[in-house]
Tab-separated table of C-alpha atoms in Angstrom:
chain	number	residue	atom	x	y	z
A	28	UNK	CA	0.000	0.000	0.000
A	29	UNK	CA	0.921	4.169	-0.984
A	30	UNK	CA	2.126	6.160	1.986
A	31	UNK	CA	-0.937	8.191	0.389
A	32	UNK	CA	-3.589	5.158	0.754
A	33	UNK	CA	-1.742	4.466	4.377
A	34	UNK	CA	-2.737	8.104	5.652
A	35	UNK	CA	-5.752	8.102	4.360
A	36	UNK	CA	-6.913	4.919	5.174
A	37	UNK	CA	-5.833	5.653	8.860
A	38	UNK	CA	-6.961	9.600	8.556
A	39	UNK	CA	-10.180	9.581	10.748
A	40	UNK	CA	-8.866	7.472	13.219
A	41	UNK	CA	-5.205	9.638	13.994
A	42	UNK	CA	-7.714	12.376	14.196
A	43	UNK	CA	-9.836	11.098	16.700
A	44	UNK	CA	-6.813	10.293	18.415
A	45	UNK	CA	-5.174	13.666	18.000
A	46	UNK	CA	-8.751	14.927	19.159
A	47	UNK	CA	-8.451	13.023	22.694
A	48	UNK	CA	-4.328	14.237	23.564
A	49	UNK	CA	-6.096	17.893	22.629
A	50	UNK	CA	-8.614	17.370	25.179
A	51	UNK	CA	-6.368	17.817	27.715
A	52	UNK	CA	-5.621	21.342	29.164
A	53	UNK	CA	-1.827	20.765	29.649
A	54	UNK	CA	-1.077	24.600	30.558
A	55	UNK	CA	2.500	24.731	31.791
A	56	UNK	CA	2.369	28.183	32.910
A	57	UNK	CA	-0.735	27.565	35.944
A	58	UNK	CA	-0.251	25.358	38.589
A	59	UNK	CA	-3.500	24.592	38.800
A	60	UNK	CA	-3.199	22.465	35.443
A	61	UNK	CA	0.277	20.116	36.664
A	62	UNK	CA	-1.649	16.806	36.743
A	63	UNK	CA	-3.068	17.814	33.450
A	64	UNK	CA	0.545	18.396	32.224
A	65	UNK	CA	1.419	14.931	33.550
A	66	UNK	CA	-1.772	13.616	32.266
A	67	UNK	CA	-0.427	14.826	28.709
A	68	UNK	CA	3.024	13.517	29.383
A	69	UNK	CA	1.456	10.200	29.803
A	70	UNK	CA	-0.921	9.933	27.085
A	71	UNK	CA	2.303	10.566	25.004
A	72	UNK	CA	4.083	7.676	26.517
A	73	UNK	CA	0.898	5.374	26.494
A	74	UNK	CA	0.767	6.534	21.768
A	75	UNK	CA	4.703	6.028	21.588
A	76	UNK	CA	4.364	2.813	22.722
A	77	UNK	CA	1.311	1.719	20.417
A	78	UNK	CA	3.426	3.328	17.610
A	79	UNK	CA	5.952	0.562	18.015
A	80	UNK	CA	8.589	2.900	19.730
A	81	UNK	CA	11.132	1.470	22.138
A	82	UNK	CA	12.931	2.547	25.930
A	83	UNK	CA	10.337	5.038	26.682
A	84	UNK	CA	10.941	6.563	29.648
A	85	UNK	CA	9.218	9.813	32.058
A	86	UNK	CA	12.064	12.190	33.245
A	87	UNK	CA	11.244	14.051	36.208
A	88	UNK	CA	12.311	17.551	36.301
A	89	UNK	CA	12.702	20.274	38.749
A	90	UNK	CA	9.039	21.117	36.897
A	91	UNK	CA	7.235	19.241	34.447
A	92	UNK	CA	8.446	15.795	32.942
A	93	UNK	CA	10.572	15.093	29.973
A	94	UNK	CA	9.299	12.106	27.424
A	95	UNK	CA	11.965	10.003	25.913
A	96	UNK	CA	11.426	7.161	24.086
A	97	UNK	CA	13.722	5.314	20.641
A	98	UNK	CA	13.954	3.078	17.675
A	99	UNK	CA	17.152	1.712	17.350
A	100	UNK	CA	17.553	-0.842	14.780
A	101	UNK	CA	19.192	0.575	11.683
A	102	UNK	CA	22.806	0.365	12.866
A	103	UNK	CA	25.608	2.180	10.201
A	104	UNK	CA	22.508	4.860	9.321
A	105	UNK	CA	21.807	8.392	10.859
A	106	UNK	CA	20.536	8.968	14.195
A	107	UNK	CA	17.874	11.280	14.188
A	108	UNK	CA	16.633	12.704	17.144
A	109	UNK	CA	12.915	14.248	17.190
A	110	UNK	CA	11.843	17.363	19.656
A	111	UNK	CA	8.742	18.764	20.455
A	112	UNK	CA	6.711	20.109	23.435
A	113	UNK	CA	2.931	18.375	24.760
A	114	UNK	CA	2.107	21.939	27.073
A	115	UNK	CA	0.509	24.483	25.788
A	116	UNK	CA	-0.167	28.383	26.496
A	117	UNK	CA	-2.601	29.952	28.558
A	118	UNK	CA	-6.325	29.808	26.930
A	119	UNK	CA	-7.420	33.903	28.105
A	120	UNK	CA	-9.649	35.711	26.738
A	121	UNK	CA	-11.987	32.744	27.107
A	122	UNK	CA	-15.413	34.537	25.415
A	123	UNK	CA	-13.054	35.106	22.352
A	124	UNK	CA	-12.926	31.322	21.391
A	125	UNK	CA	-15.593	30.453	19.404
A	126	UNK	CA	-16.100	26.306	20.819
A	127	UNK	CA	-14.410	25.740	23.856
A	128	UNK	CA	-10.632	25.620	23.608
A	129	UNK	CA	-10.095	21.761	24.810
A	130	UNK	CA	-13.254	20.439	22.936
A	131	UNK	CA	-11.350	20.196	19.587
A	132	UNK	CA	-13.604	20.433	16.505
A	133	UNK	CA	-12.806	20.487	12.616
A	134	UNK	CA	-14.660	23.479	10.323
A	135	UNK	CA	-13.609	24.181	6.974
A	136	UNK	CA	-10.937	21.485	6.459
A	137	UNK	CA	-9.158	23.036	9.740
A	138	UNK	CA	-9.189	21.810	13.394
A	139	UNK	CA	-9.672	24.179	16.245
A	140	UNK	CA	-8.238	23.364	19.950
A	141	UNK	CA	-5.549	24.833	21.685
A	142	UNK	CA	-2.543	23.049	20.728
A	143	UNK	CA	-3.502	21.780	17.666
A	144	UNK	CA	-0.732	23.297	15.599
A	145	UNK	CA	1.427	24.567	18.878
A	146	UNK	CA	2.677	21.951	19.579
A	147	UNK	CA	0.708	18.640	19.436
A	148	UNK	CA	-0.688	18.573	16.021
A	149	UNK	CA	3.053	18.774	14.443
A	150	UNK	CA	4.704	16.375	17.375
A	151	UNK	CA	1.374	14.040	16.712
A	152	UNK	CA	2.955	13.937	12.702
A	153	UNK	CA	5.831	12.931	13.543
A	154	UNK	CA	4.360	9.322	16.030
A	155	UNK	CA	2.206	8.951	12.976
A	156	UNK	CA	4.644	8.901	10.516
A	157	UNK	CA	6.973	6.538	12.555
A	158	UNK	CA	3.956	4.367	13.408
A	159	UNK	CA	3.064	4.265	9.529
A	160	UNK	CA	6.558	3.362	8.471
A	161	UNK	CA	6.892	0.449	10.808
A	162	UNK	CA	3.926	-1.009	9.820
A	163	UNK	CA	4.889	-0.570	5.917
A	164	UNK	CA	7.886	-2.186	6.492
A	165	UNK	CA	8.573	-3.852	9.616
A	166	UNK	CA	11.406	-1.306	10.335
A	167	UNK	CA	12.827	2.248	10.116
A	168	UNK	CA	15.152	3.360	7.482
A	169	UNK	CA	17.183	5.437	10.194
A	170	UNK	CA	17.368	5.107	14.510
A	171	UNK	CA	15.074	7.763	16.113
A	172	UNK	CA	14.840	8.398	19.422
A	173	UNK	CA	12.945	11.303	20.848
A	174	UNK	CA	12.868	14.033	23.493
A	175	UNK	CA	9.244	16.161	24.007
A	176	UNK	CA	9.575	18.029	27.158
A	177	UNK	CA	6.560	19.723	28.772
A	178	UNK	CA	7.916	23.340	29.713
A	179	UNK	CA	9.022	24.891	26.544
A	180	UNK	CA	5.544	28.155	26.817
A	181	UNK	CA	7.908	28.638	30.187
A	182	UNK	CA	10.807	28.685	29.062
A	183	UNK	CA	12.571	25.514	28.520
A	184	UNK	CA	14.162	26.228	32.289
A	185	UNK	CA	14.755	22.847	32.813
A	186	UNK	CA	15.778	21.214	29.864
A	187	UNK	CA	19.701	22.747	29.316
A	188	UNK	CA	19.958	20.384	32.730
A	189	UNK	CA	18.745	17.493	30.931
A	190	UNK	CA	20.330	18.035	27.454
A	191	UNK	CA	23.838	18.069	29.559
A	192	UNK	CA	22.902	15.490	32.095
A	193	UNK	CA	21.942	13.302	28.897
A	194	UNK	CA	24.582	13.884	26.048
A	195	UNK	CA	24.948	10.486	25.302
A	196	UNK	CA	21.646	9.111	25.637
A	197	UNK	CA	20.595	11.922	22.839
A	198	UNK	CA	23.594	11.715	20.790
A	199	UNK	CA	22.210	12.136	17.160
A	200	UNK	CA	23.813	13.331	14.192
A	201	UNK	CA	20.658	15.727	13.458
A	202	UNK	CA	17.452	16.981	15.385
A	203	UNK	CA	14.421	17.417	13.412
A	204	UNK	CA	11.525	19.885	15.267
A	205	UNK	CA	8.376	20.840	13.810
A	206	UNK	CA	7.258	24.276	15.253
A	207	UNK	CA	7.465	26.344	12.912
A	208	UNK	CA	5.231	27.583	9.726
A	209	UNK	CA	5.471	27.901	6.099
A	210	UNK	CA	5.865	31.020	4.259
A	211	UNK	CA	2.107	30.772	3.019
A	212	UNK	CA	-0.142	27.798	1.876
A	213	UNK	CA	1.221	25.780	-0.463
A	214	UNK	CA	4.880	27.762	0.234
A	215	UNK	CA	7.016	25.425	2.374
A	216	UNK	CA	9.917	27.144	4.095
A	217	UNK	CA	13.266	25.353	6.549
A	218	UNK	CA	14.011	27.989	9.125
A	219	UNK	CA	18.107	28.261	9.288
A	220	UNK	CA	17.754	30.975	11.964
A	221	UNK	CA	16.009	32.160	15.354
A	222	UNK	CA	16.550	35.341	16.667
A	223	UNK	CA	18.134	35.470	20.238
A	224	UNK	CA	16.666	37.430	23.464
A	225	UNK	CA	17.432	39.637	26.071
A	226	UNK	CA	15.091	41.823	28.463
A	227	UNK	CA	15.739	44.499	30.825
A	228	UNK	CA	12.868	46.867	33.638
A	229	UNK	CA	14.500	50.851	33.566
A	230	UNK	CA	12.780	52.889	36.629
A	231	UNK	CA	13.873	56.730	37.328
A	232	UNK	CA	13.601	58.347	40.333
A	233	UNK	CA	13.902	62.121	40.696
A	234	UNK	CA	12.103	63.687	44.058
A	235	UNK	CA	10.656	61.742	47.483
A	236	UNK	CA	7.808	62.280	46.462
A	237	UNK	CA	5.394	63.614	43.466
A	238	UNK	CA	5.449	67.201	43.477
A	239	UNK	CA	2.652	70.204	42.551
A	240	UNK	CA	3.833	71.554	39.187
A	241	UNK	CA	2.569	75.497	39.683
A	242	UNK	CA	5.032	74.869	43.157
A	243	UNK	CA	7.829	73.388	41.601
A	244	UNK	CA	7.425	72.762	38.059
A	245	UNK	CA	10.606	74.205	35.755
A	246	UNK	CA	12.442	73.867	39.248
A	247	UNK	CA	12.831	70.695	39.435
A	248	UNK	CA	13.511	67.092	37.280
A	249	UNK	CA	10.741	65.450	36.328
A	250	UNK	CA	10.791	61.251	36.321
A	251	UNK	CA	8.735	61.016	32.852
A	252	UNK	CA	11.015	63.997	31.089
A	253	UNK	CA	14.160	62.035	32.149
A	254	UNK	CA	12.856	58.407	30.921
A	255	UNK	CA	11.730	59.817	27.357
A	256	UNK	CA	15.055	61.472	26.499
A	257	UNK	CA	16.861	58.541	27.829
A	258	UNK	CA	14.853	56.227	25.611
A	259	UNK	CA	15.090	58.712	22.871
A	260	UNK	CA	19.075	58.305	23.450
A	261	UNK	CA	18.719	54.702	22.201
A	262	UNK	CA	18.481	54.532	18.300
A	263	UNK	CA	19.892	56.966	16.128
A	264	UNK	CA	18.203	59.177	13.199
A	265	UNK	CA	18.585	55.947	10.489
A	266	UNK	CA	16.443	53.284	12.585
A	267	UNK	CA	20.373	52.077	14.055
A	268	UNK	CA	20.418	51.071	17.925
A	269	UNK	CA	22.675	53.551	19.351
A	270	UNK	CA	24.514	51.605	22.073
A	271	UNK	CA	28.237	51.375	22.005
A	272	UNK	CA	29.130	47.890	21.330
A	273	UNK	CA	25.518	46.485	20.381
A	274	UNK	CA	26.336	45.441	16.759
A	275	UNK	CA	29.288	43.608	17.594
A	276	UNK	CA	28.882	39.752	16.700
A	277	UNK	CA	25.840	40.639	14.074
A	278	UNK	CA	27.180	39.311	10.908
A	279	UNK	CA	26.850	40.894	7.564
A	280	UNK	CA	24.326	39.728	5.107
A	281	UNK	CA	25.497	37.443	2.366
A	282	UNK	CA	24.565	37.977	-1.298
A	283	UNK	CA	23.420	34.309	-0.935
A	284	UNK	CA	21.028	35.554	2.199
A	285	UNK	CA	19.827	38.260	0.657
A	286	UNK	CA	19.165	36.099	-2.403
A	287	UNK	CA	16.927	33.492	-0.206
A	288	UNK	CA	15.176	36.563	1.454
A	289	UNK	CA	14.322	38.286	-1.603
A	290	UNK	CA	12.926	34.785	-3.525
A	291	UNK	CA	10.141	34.747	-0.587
A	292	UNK	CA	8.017	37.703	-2.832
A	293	UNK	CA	7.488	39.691	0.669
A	294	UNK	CA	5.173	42.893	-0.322
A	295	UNK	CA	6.119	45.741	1.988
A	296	UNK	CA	3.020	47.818	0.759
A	297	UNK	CA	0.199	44.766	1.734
A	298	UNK	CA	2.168	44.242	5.171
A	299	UNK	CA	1.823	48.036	5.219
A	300	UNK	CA	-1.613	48.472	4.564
A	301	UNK	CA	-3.234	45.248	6.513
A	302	UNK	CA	-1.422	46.633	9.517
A	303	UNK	CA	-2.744	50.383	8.540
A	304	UNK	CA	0.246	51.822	8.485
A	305	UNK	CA	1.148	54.687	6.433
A	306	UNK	CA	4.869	53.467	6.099
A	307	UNK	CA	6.892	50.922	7.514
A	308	UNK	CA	9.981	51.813	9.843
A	309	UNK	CA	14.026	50.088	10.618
A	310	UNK	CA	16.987	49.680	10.033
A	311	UNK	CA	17.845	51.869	6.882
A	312	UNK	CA	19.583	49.925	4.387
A	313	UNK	CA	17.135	46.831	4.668
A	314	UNK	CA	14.173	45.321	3.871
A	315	UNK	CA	11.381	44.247	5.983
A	316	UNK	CA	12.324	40.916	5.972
A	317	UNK	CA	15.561	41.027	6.692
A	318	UNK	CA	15.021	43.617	9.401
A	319	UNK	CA	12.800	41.349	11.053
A	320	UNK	CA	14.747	38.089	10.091
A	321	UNK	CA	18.570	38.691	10.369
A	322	UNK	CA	18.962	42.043	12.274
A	323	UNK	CA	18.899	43.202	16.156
A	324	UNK	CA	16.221	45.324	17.407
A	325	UNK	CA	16.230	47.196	20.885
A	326	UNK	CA	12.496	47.536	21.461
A	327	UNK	CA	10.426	49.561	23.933
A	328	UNK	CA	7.195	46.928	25.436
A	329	UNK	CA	5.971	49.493	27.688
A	330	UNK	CA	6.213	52.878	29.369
A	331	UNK	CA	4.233	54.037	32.462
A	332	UNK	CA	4.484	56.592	35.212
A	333	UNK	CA	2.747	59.522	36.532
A	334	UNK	CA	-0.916	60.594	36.664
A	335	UNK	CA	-3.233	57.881	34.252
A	336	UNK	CA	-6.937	59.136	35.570
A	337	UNK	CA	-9.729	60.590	34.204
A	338	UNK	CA	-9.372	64.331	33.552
A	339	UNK	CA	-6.115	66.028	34.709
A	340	UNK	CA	-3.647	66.298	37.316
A	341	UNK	CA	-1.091	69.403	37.805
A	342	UNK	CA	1.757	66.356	38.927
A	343	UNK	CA	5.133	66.049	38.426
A	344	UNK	CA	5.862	62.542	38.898
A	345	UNK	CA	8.676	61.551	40.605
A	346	UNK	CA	8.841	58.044	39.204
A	347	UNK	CA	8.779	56.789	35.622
A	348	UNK	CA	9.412	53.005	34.456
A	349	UNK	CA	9.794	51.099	30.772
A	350	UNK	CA	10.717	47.431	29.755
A	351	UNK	CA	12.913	46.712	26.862
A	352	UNK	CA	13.812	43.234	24.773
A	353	UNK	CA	16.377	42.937	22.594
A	354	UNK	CA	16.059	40.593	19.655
A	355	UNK	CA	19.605	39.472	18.670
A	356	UNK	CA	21.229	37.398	15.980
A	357	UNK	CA	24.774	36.262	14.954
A	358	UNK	CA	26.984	35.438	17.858
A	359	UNK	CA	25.608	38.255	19.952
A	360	UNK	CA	26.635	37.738	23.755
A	361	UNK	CA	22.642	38.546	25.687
A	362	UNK	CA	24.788	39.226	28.809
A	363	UNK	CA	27.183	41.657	26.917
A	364	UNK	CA	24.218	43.862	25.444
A	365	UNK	CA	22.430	43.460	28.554
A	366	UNK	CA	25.287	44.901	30.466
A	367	UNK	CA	26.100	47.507	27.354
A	368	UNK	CA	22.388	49.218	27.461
A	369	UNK	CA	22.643	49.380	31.125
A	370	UNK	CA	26.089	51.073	30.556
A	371	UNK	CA	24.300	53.767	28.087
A	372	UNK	CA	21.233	54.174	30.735
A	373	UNK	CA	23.679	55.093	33.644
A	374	UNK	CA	26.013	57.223	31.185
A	375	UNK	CA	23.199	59.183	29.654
A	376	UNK	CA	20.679	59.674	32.624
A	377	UNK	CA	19.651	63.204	33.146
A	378	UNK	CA	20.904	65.374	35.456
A	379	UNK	CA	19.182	64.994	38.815
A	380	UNK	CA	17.291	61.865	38.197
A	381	UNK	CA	18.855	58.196	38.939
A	382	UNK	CA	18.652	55.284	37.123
A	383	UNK	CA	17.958	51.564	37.852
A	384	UNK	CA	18.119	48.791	35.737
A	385	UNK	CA	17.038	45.084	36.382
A	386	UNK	CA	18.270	42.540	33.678
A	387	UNK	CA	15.836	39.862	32.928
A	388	UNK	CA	15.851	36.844	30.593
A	389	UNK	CA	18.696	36.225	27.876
A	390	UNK	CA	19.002	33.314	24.942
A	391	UNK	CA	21.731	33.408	22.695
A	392	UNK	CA	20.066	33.172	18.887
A	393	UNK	CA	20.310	29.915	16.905
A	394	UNK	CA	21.726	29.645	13.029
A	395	UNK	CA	22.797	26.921	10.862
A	396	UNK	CA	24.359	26.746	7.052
A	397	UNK	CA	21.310	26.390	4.377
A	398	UNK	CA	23.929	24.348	2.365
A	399	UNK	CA	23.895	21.887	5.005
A	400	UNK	CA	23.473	18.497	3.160
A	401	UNK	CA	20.560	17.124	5.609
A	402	UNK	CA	18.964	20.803	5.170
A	403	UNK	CA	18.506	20.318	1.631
A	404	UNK	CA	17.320	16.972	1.995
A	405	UNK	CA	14.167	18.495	4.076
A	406	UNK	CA	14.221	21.049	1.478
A	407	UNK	CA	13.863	17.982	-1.579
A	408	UNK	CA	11.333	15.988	0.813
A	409	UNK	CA	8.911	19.210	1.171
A	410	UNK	CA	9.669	19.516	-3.078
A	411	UNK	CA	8.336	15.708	-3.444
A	412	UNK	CA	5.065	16.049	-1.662
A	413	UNK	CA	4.641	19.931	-2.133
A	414	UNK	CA	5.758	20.352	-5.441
A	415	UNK	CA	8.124	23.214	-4.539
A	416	UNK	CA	11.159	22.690	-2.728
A	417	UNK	CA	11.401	24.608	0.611
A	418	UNK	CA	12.865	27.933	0.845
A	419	UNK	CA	15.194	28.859	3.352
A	420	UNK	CA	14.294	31.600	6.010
A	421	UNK	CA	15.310	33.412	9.158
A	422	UNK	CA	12.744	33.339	11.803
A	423	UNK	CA	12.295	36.809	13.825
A	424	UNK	CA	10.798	35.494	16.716
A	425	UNK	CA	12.969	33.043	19.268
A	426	UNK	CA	13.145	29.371	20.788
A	427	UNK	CA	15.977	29.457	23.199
A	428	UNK	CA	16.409	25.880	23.459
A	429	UNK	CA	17.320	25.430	19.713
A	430	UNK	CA	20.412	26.758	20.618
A	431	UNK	CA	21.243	24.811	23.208
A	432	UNK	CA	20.304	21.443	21.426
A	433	UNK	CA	22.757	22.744	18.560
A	434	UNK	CA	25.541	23.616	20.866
A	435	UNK	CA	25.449	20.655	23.718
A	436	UNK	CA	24.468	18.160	21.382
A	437	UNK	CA	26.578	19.462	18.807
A	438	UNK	CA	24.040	18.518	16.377
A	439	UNK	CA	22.176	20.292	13.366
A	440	UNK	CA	18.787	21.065	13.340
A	441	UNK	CA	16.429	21.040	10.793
A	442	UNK	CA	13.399	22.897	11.475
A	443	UNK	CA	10.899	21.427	9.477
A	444	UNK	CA	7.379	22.950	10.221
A	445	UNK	CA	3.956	22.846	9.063
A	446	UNK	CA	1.765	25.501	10.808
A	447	UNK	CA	0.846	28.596	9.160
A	448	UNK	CA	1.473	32.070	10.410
A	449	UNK	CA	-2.563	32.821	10.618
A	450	UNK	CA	-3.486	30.063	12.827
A	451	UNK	CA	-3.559	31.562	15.927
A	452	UNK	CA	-1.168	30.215	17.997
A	453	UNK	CA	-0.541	31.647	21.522
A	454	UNK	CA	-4.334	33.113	20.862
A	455	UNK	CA	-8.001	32.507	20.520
A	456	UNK	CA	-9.418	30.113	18.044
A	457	UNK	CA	-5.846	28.392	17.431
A	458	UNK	CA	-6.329	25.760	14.701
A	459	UNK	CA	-4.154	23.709	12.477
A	460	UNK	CA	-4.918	23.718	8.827
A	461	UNK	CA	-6.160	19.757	8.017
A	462	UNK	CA	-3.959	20.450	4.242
A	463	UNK	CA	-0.855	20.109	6.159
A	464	UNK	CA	-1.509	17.232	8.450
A	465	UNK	CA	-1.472	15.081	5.224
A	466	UNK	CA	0.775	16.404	3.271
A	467	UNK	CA	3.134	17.030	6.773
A	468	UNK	CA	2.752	13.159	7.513
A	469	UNK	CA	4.016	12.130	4.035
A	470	UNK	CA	6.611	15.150	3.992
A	471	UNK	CA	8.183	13.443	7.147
A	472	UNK	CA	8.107	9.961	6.062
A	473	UNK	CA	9.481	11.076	2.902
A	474	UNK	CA	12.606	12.853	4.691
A	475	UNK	CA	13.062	9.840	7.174
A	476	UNK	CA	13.607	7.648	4.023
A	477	UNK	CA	15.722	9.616	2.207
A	478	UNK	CA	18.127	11.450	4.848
């Protein structure tokens, strides 16, 4: 029998099954939902083992568990190792979904649960195409073994620990995640980079206490004056963050790059105008996409201080407060820039107000060579069942543990997803398009055979 009559012979029944792991509400981020979260973990271990899969084993953690589990039989080929997350974020604003977020249903060729493309749909894929595989042909044309942890909406925390504590046990020669999207329907896409993160809280203090501004007002600093011109401080005139030493480790863009970035067809003037804008804004000297792909950014997420009421208030606050992330790419140190904007916040505070500066999270960004051989065998796999080969793109958002899976395991990874950028993910009504189940399942099985 076809891979294609396989899948579709099996179709309704992996989605009823999909359907049930969906029902539960494994939300890393609320205590109130651990035994859910271990509930997940161990409807994953009770599917790996139907799927024919091997040494499965439930990791404790400092938090929630880590799900390992292999298929070792193919000894002189590849060792791939396959990672993926069972929690899932936060449901809020409840009245915006339109059926209840854990009662998954299927409309319009698309089914609607939280977690259905972020991450369980795509992890689901991967079992599936295993399962199918084995049952084909007795056996697997490569060893697998894989690693789905159940923290990675908080963070990953506690998986670095595991990934070092376990070198040897996941010793692969490539890791293969789905969690990413396409470029558009029909438009697969390999991601070859994630941005990296840092965060920061500024407050500035001026007076005790607020002060009346007909008493003292041109007398005196005021906290929200001396927080806007130190932000303003920040980027220069040309979109260019303004920090001495923030560009160091940002590589330049190759012609090749710039080549791959230009073949996706972005158009600046619909991003423009379905954001209703009257102009984008960066970097000068780039596009859009590689602005938001392949460059830093130093951006503001929130300013507040002062008087916020109804009506006004003659105040001169003596407190003012923002919170900055960095996105970062290259070999750009997190704890460097962190400590090199706090370095320009101190040195360019105005006179008679004081500075603070609490540094936050930091994740060092993730890259790998498109001309990576096992990179453009995902790239002919998605070709075979898509009928275009894959493009390859830089991702502006981050996953801090791709890094670390790249450098401890000292492995490549080929981030192969199938989720699109409109489904919702992280929000109301999240769905996964039904289009790229199948043609995910057969894109996988047709990269396991082949790499």
């Amino acid at each position: 029998m076809s891979y294609e009559a396989y899948f579709q012979t099996e179709r309704e029944a992996q989605l009823a099954e999909l359907k049930e792991w969906l029902t539960i509400p494994s939300i890393s981020a609320l205590s109130t939902h651990k035994d859910d979260v271990l509930s997940a973990a161990h409807w994953l271990l009770d599917t790996l083992k139907r799927a024919g899969l091997e040494n499965l084993e439930l990791h404790p953690t400092a938090g929630h568990p880590v799900i390992y589990a292999d298929y070792l039989h193919a000894p002189g080929k590849p060792t791939i190792l396959v990672y993926g997350h069972y929690d899932v974020q936060p449901v809020d604003p409840l009245n915006l979904w339109t059926t209840p977020p854990f009662e998954p249903e299927i409309r319009d060729g698309k089914l609607y649960a939280r977690g259905a493309t972020d991450d369980k749909g795509q992890v689901f894929m991967h079992i599936k195409a295993i399962e199918a595989i084995l049952k084909q042909e007795g056996t697997l044309p490569v060893n697998i073994k894989l690693c789905i942890e159940g923290e990675e909406e908080i963070g990953s925390v506690n998986l670095p620990p595991f990934l070092e504590a376990s070198k040897d046990k996941l010793a692969a020669d490539a890791v293969l995640v789905s969690d990413t999207s396409l470029l558009e329907r029909g438009r697969p896409a390999i991601c070859t980079g994630l941005r990296g993160l840092c965060s920061l809280e500024v407050t500035v203090n001026t007076a005790l206490t607020d002060l009346h501004s007909g008493s003292y007002g041109g007398g005196v600093p005021n906290a929200l004056h001396a927080l806007v011109s130190l932000l303003s401080s920040l980027h220069d005139d040309k979109g260019r963050v303004a920090v001495e030493g923030f560009y160091e480790g940002v590589p330049e863009l190759s012609p090749l790059l710039r080549e791959e970035f230009a073949k996706q067809g972005v158009d600046e003037d619909k991003i423009r105008a379905s954001l209703g804008l009257e102009q984008l804004y960066g970097e000068e000297g780039f596009s859009f996409v590689e602005r938001v792909g392949a460059r830093p950014t130093l951006e503001l997420n929130g300013i507040y201080g002062g008087f916020q009421g109804e009506g006004s208030k003659t105040v001169i606050p003596k407190e003012a407060h923002t919170k900055i992330t960095c996105r970062l790419v290259g070999n750009q140190d997190p704890q460097h820039i962190l400590d090199a904007v706090e370095a320009h916040l101190i040195a360019n505070i105005q006179a008679g107000a004081k500075v603070q500066v609490k540094q936050m999270e930091k994740a060092r960004a993730f890259n790998i060579d498109p001309s990576h051989s096992i990179l453009q065998t995902a790239a002919d796999a998605y070709g075979k069942v898509y009928g275009t080969r894959a493009l390859f793109t830089k991702d502006g958002g981050s996953i801090p543990i791709m890094e670390s899976f790249s450098r401890i395991l000292k492995a490549p990874v080929v981030l192969m997803g199938f989720g699109l950028d409109d489904e919702n993910l992280h929000a109301p009504d999240e769905h996964f398009n039904l289009e790229n189940f199948d043609k995910g399942l057969l894109t996988i099985v047709e990269f396991l055979k082949t790499v």
